[in-house]
């Protein structure tokens, strides 16, 4: 029996739906390994980037250029200011430039002001870092918070017969951060959807959204005693003493799965689903989800269920419920890597006409990992 409940959230088969694939090119099998001079041309060259993050950074740079948003910068460890194509200026960020619509930008401002007690929101990253998964989360889910009936349809497309009515959507969410009733730390979900099932049961679907992350992001200095206790005693792990659960890559999933289970045990909800969502071509995140699922026991009543659902599937669900323009905007900004193929065609054609090799572009300083990581 599979450890992930894949039958609940089916992935699309074959080519993308027409609204998300107007050219009929179909899905890519792998992101391109973008040449350094192409990245340098768009100020998107960062030496520590993985192959996927490099392509994703270029895609965000192209999105910024298409919208004439001013290029931003970051401060290196040796206090040098470096321009970066996947950033926008603070002024553009304050004006909502990182979001897909003025309405989403307004909701983000309100969410920052009314954030939960203890919520850790890096406002500068939220506003100016185009590559960050935090603005992606708002760009994806904010329109659903505007219309909970649409949110109910969205959940029904992903999880048939699970949600009858959506009642709330909460960003950067955790109950009573720091309380030993839950996890004794500041673990939180990127977004949580609360609904009622056809049988009247209270259901939570909590998401951890990844975009360009590799799973090698820094871990907490210390794991709380409550987290260790939950891991040992919840009954959701095949081998609770497995050190990999709090190792690089899996520790965040473990902490948030424990949070969902603690909410179940405390009686906050009757059913809990914890979802990891990342782009299909971010193979490191996909492998991370598979590794975590392999360490779980088969789901049982009263226990949190873990699922890994691609970001493409979430966007497809939006299109399926009629939010086609929004789905197209998300797809083009975050998932349409065919745009990079167009840049490569221009590069290869130009390279064939060059009389001699060009000087390699200067490599950008590595960005601080904490600014890119979730």
C-alpha positions as a printed NumPy array, in Angstrom:
array([[  0.   ,   0.   ,   0.   ],
       [  1.531,   3.36 ,  -0.969],
       [  2.368,   5.751,   1.851],
       [  1.041,   8.764,  -0.048],
       [ -2.642,   8.948,  -0.767],
       [ -2.103,   9.445,  -4.493],
       [ -5.612,   8.346,  -5.387],
       [ -6.951,  11.457,  -3.644],
       [ -5.012,  13.949,  -5.715],
       [ -4.452,  12.657,  -9.21 ],
       [ -1.813,  14.179, -11.437],
       [ -2.649,  15.199, -15.004],
       [ -1.746,  12.745, -17.738],
       [ -0.275,  13.531, -21.122],
       [ -0.122,  17.057, -22.425],
       [ -1.189,  20.107, -20.484],
       [ -4.719,  21.442, -20.798],
       [ -5.018,  23.863, -23.757],
       [ -5.286,  27.064, -21.666],
       [ -1.921,  26.284, -20.108],
       [ -0.279,  25.016, -23.291],
       [ -1.385,  27.379, -26.09 ],
       [  1.602,  26.486, -28.289],
       [  0.984,  22.735, -28.012],
       [  4.616,  22.081, -27.117],
       [  3.671,  19.875, -24.173],
       [  5.645,  19.533, -20.946],
       [  9.426,  19.645, -20.834],
       [ 11.23 ,  16.537, -19.618],
       [ 14.047,  18.468, -17.962],
       [ 14.974,  22.113, -17.453],
       [ 17.861,  23.291, -19.64 ],
       [ 21.346,  23.718, -18.254],
       [ 21.509,  27.412, -19.103],
       [ 24.885,  28.711, -20.346],
       [ 26.591,  31.235, -18.097],
       [ 26.599,  34.006, -20.685],
       [ 22.811,  33.726, -21.134],
       [ 22.368,  34.001, -17.377],
       [ 24.834,  36.861, -17.226],
       [ 22.965,  38.757, -19.941],
       [ 19.912,  38.828, -17.688],
       [ 21.829,  39.354, -14.419],
       [ 20.748,  35.88 , -13.293],
       [ 24.112,  34.198, -12.773],
       [ 24.622,  32.906,  -9.211],
       [ 27.411,  30.382,  -8.707],
       [ 25.687,  28.367,  -5.969],
       [ 22.461,  27.762,  -7.913],
       [ 21.321,  24.247,  -8.698],
       [ 20.371,  23.53 , -12.293],
       [ 16.676,  24.028, -11.562],
       [ 17.155,  27.172,  -9.496],
       [ 19.338,  28.65 , -12.212],
       [ 16.571,  28.14 , -14.793],
       [ 13.915,  29.373, -12.366],
       [ 15.961,  32.486, -11.593],
       [ 16.25 ,  33.234, -15.306],
       [ 12.494,  32.713, -15.734],
       [ 11.831,  35.259, -12.977],
       [ 14.296,  37.674, -14.58 ],
       [ 12.44 ,  37.386, -17.889],
       [  9.129,  37.984, -16.096],
       [ 10.549,  41.132, -14.509],
       [ 11.892,  42.394, -17.825],
       [  8.563,  41.765, -19.562],
       [  6.872,  44.003, -16.999],
       [  9.568,  46.7  , -16.994],
       [ 10.086,  46.276, -13.266],
       [ 13.338,  47.875, -12.052],
       [ 16.088,  45.431, -11.215],
       [ 16.9  ,  44.979,  -7.546],
       [ 20.05 ,  43.974,  -5.704],
       [ 21.37 ,  42.256,  -2.612],
       [ 24.248,  42.793,  -0.242],
       [ 27.029,  40.208,  -0.366],
       [ 28.915,  38.896,   2.664],
       [ 31.706,  41.39 ,   1.94 ],
       [ 29.105,  44.207,   1.831],
       [ 29.09 ,  44.734,  -1.906],
       [ 25.832,  45.668,  -3.562],
       [ 25.146,  43.349,  -6.538],
       [ 22.298,  43.697,  -9.01 ],
       [ 20.25 ,  40.549,  -9.545],
       [ 17.644,  39.924, -12.219],
       [ 15.405,  37.925,  -9.892],
       [ 15.023,  40.889,  -7.531],
       [ 13.112,  44.134,  -7.819],
       [ 13.826,  47.408,  -6.063],
       [ 12.372,  48.203,  -2.654],
       [ 10.185,  50.894,  -4.202],
       [  8.788,  48.447,  -6.771],
       [  8.276,  45.921,  -3.991],
       [  6.346,  48.388,  -1.839],
       [  4.143,  49.081,  -4.853],
       [  3.233,  45.387,  -5.134],
       [  5.459,  44.515,  -8.076],
       [  6.054,  40.942,  -6.857],
       [  2.369,  40.034,  -7.102],
       [  0.163,  39.152, -10.018],
       [ -2.525,  41.753,  -9.352],
       [ -3.177,  44.856,  -7.208],
       [ -5.832,  42.9  ,  -5.289],
       [ -3.308,  40.239,  -4.313],
       [ -0.794,  42.915,  -3.292],
       [ -3.447,  44.564,  -1.082],
       [ -4.295,  41.261,   0.578],
       [ -0.588,  40.657,   1.264],
       [ -0.274,  44.044,   2.962],
       [ -3.221,  43.198,   5.222],
       [ -1.861,  39.732,   5.976],
       [  1.492,  41.215,   6.994],
       [ -0.209,  43.733,   9.295],
       [ -2.538,  41.123,  10.828],
       [ -0.042,  38.253,  10.86 ],
       [ -0.464,  35.664,  13.588],
       [  1.423,  36.137,  16.85 ],
       [  4.976,  34.934,  16.365],
       [  4.647,  34.529,  12.595],
       [  8.028,  34.782,  10.869],
       [  7.561,  36.814,   7.692],
       [ 10.602,  38.327,   5.993],
       [  8.884,  41.363,   4.532],
       [ 11.767,  42.398,   2.276],
       [ 11.944,  38.924,   0.736],
       [  8.19 ,  38.858,   0.316],
       [  8.216,  42.175,  -1.524],
       [ 11.364,  42.047,  -3.622],
       [ 12.542,  38.444,  -4.14 ],
       [ 10.811,  37.13 ,  -7.271],
       [ 12.28 ,  33.653,  -6.745],
       [ 10.912,  33.175,  -3.231],
       [  8.173,  30.634,  -2.545],
       [  6.46 ,  33.01 ,  -0.108],
       [  5.09 ,  35.423,  -2.759],
       [  4.321,  32.366,  -4.909],
       [  2.068,  31.087,  -2.115],
       [  0.164,  34.371,  -1.981],
       [ -0.036,  34.613,  -5.767],
       [ -1.534,  31.135,  -5.935],
       [ -3.953,  31.128,  -3.009],
       [ -4.987,  34.772,  -2.49 ],
       [ -7.76 ,  34.711,  -5.144],
       [ -9.196,  31.641,  -3.392],
       [ -9.326,  33.554,  -0.114],
       [-11.327,  36.245,  -1.927],
       [-13.919,  33.647,  -2.954],
       [-14.339,  30.664,  -0.635],
       [-16.879,  29.07 ,  -2.981],
       [-14.143,  28.876,  -5.595],
       [-11.826,  27.561,  -2.911],
       [-14.339,  24.75 ,  -2.28 ],
       [-14.302,  23.896,  -5.991],
       [-10.506,  23.997,  -6.015],
       [-10.345,  21.518,  -3.139],
       [-12.948,  19.312,  -4.823],
       [-10.858,  19.167,  -7.993],
       [ -7.834,  17.988,  -6.02 ],
       [ -9.613,  15.914,  -3.379],
       [-12.981,  14.651,  -4.681],
       [-15.673,  14.265,  -2.016],
       [-13.439,  15.585,   0.769],
       [-14.654,  19.186,   1.18 ],
       [-18.26 ,  20.318,   0.975],
       [-17.641,  23.895,   2.077],
       [-14.465,  25.902,   2.603],
       [-14.636,  28.11 ,   5.668],
       [-11.188,  29.75 ,   5.976],
       [ -7.766,  30.149,   4.36 ],
       [ -4.875,  31.166,   6.589],
       [ -1.384,  32.141,   5.484],
       [  1.825,  31.43 ,   7.448],
       [ -0.352,  29.553,   9.889],
       [  0.15 ,  27.686,  13.14 ],
       [ -1.888,  27.679,  16.345],
       [ -0.175,  29.111,  19.42 ],
       [  3.433,  29.16 ,  18.244],
       [  5.864,  28.055,  20.9  ],
       [  3.245,  26.175,  22.917],
       [  4.113,  22.67 ,  24.122],
       [  0.502,  21.708,  23.375],
       [  1.572,  21.717,  19.732],
       [  5.233,  21.625,  18.673],
       [  6.998,  23.873,  21.169],
       [  8.61 ,  25.821,  18.329],
       [  7.704,  28.19 ,  15.508],
       [  6.882,  25.618,  12.83 ],
       [  4.096,  26.808,  10.536],
       [  2.355,  25.964,   7.284],
       [  2.71 ,  28.245,   4.27 ],
       [ -1.053,  28.166,   3.92 ],
       [ -3.849,  26.112,   5.451],
       [ -7.311,  25.532,   4.014],
       [-10.087,  24.775,   6.498],
       [-13.295,  23.162,   5.36 ],
       [-16.183,  20.927,   6.31 ],
       [-16.668,  17.483,   4.773],
       [-20.027,  16.182,   3.469],
       [-20.328,  14.304,   6.777],
       [-19.737,  17.479,   8.793],
       [-16.158,  16.668,   9.802],
       [-13.67 ,  19.519,  10.204],
       [-10.907,  19.151,   7.613],
       [ -7.574,  20.956,   7.258],
       [ -5.438,  20.82 ,   4.116],
       [ -2.047,  22.371,   4.945],
       [  0.537,  23.176,   2.278],
       [  4.298,  23.531,   2.2  ],
       [  5.022,  25.307,  -1.092],
       [  8.444,  25.02 ,  -2.705],
       [  9.691,  26.621,  -5.894],
       [ 13.444,  26.654,  -6.446],
       [ 14.521,  25.163,  -3.112],
       [ 16.886,  22.206,  -3.162],
       [ 16.255,  20.675,   0.254],
       [ 19.713,  21.742,   1.408],
       [ 18.473,  24.862,   3.183],
       [ 19.708,  25.448,   6.753],
       [ 18.071,  23.492,   9.576],
       [ 17.097,  24.921,  12.961],
       [ 19.96 ,  25.089,  15.423],
       [ 17.931,  23.04 ,  17.896],
       [ 14.951,  20.719,  17.545],
       [ 12.425,  21.247,  20.354],
       [ 11.852,  18.512,  22.917],
       [  8.195,  18.513,  21.953],
       [  9.091,  17.827,  18.321],
       [ 11.206,  14.877,  19.385],
       [  8.38 ,  13.607,  21.59 ],
       [  5.841,  13.877,  18.765],
       [  8.145,  12.062,  16.369],
       [  8.593,   9.221,  18.83 ],
       [  4.962,   8.821,  19.849],
       [  2.528,   9.893,  17.111],
       [  2.676,   6.571,  15.307],
       [  3.008,   8.101,  11.842],
       [  6.662,   7.175,  11.247],
       [  7.899,   3.711,  10.337],
       [ 11.121,   4.252,  12.288],
       [ 10.73 ,   7.192,  14.7  ],
       [ 14.426,   7.081,  15.626],
       [ 15.534,   7.511,  12.013],
       [ 18.006,  10.447,  12.127],
       [ 17.078,  11.399,   8.559],
       [ 13.725,  12.735,   9.803],
       [ 15.526,  15.732,  11.272],
       [ 18.333,  15.743,   8.747],
       [ 18.91 ,  18.052,   5.822],
       [ 15.895,  18.157,   3.536],
       [ 13.362,  16.264,   5.644],
       [ 13.434,  18.213,   8.901],
       [ 10.905,  20.828,   7.779],
       [  8.473,  18.202,   6.523],
       [  8.839,  16.293,   9.788],
       [  8.183,  19.39 ,  11.891],
       [  5.089,  20.359,   9.921],
       [  3.69 ,  16.819,   9.795],
       [  4.105,  16.77 ,  13.576],
       [  2.254,  20.082,  13.802],
       [ -0.664,  18.708,  11.795],
       [ -0.757,  15.589,  13.989],
       [ -0.659,  17.692,  17.165],
       [ -3.655,  19.657,  15.89 ],
       [ -5.5  ,  16.39 ,  15.315],
       [ -4.599,  15.121,  18.766],
       [ -5.682,  18.401,  20.349],
       [ -9.045,  18.195,  18.632],
       [ -8.636,  21.291,  16.449],
       [ -9.638,  19.305,  13.355],
       [-11.058,  15.873,  12.595],
       [ -8.991,  15.192,   9.473],
       [ -5.643,  16.646,   8.436],
       [ -3.789,  16.501,   5.132],
       [ -0.257,  17.82 ,   4.763],
       [  0.766,  18.575,   1.183],
       [  4.198,  19.273,  -0.27 ],
       [  3.921,  21.067,  -3.598],
       [  6.824,  21.908,  -5.905],
       [  7.373,  22.175,  -9.66 ],
       [  7.457,  18.823, -11.427],
       [ 10.928,  19.523, -12.833],
       [ 12.445,  20.421,  -9.459],
       [ 13.67 ,  16.869,  -9.047],
       [ 15.386,  17.573,  -5.731],
       [ 12.104,  18.614,  -4.137],
       [ 10.278,  15.708,  -5.765],
       [ 12.873,  13.291,  -4.379],
       [ 12.552,  14.946,  -0.976],
       [  8.821,  14.256,  -0.968],
       [  9.4  ,  10.648,  -1.978],
       [ 12.013,  10.177,   0.745],
       [  9.672,  11.555,   3.404],
       [  6.725,   9.448,   2.225],
       [  8.899,   6.333,   2.389],
       [  9.437,   6.948,   6.112],
       [  5.719,   7.055,   6.953],
       [  3.417,   4.209,   7.856],
       [  0.268,   3.736,   5.73 ],
       [ -2.348,   6.34 ,   6.681],
       [ -4.867,   5.437,   9.373],
       [ -7.937,   7.209,  10.811],
       [ -6.927,   9.933,  13.219],
       [ -3.495,  10.371,  11.633],
       [ -2.248,  13.072,   9.307],
       [ -1.971,  12.092,   5.652],
       [  0.994,  13.303,   3.627],
       [  0.776,  13.922,  -0.113],
       [  3.159,  15.291,  -2.704],
       [  1.325,  17.202,  -5.451],
       [  3.101,  19.089,  -8.204],
       [  2.703,  22.818,  -8.538],
       [  1.49 ,  22.158, -12.08 ],
       [ -1.422,  20.155, -10.671],
       [ -2.462,  23.027,  -8.391],
       [ -2.39 ,  25.445, -11.317],
       [ -4.36 ,  22.978, -13.441],
       [ -7.011,  22.789, -10.701],
       [ -7.44 ,  26.569, -10.897],
       [ -7.996,  26.323, -14.645],
       [-10.446,  23.451, -14.169],
       [-12.695,  25.566, -11.924],
       [-12.784,  28.456, -14.391],
       [ -9.961,  30.656, -13.047],
       [ -8.231,  30.379, -16.401],
       [ -6.587,  33.803, -16.596],
       [ -5.168,  33.421, -13.122],
       [ -3.895,  29.919, -13.925],
       [ -2.272,  31.19 , -17.113],
       [ -0.551,  34.034, -15.243],
       [  0.833,  31.6  , -12.661],
       [  1.936,  29.142, -15.318],
       [  3.715,  31.756, -17.396],
       [  5.52 ,  33.27 , -14.433],
       [  6.57 ,  30.125, -12.59 ],
       [  6.312,  27.087, -14.862],
       [  6.659,  28.031, -18.534],
       [ 10.286,  27.057, -19.084],
       [  9.737,  27.078, -22.843],
       [ 10.396,  30.829, -22.555],
       [ 13.999,  29.939, -21.695],
       [ 14.163,  27.713, -24.759],
       [ 13.411,  30.805, -26.833],
       [ 16.327,  32.627, -25.205],
       [ 18.584,  29.651, -25.899],
       [ 17.614,  29.586, -29.568],
       [ 18.663,  33.225, -29.884],
       [ 21.892,  32.501, -28.013],
       [ 22.795,  29.473, -30.134],
       [ 22.1  ,  31.336, -33.364],
       [ 24.282,  34.243, -32.242],
       [ 27.028,  31.924, -31.034],
       [ 27.207,  30.317, -34.456],
       [ 28.012,  33.718, -35.968],
       [ 30.74 ,  34.656, -33.488],
       [ 34.238,  34.829, -35.025],
       [ 35.963,  33.992, -31.732],
       [ 35.037,  33.005, -28.159],
       [ 33.775,  35.83 , -25.997],
       [ 35.047,  36.661, -22.549],
       [ 33.096,  34.712, -19.925],
       [ 30.745,  36.86 , -17.85 ],
       [ 31.756,  37.672, -14.312],
       [ 30.102,  35.259, -11.913],
       [ 27.827,  36.827,  -9.376],
       [ 28.502,  36.458,  -5.683],
       [ 26.478,  33.688,  -4.09 ],
       [ 23.274,  34.902,  -2.525],
       [ 22.79 ,  34.245,   1.17 ],
       [ 21.005,  30.891,   1.3  ],
       [ 18.558,  32.112,   3.945],
       [ 17.206,  34.703,   1.541],
       [ 16.343,  32.077,  -1.048],
       [ 15.239,  29.27 ,   1.232],
       [ 11.786,  28.846,   2.702]])
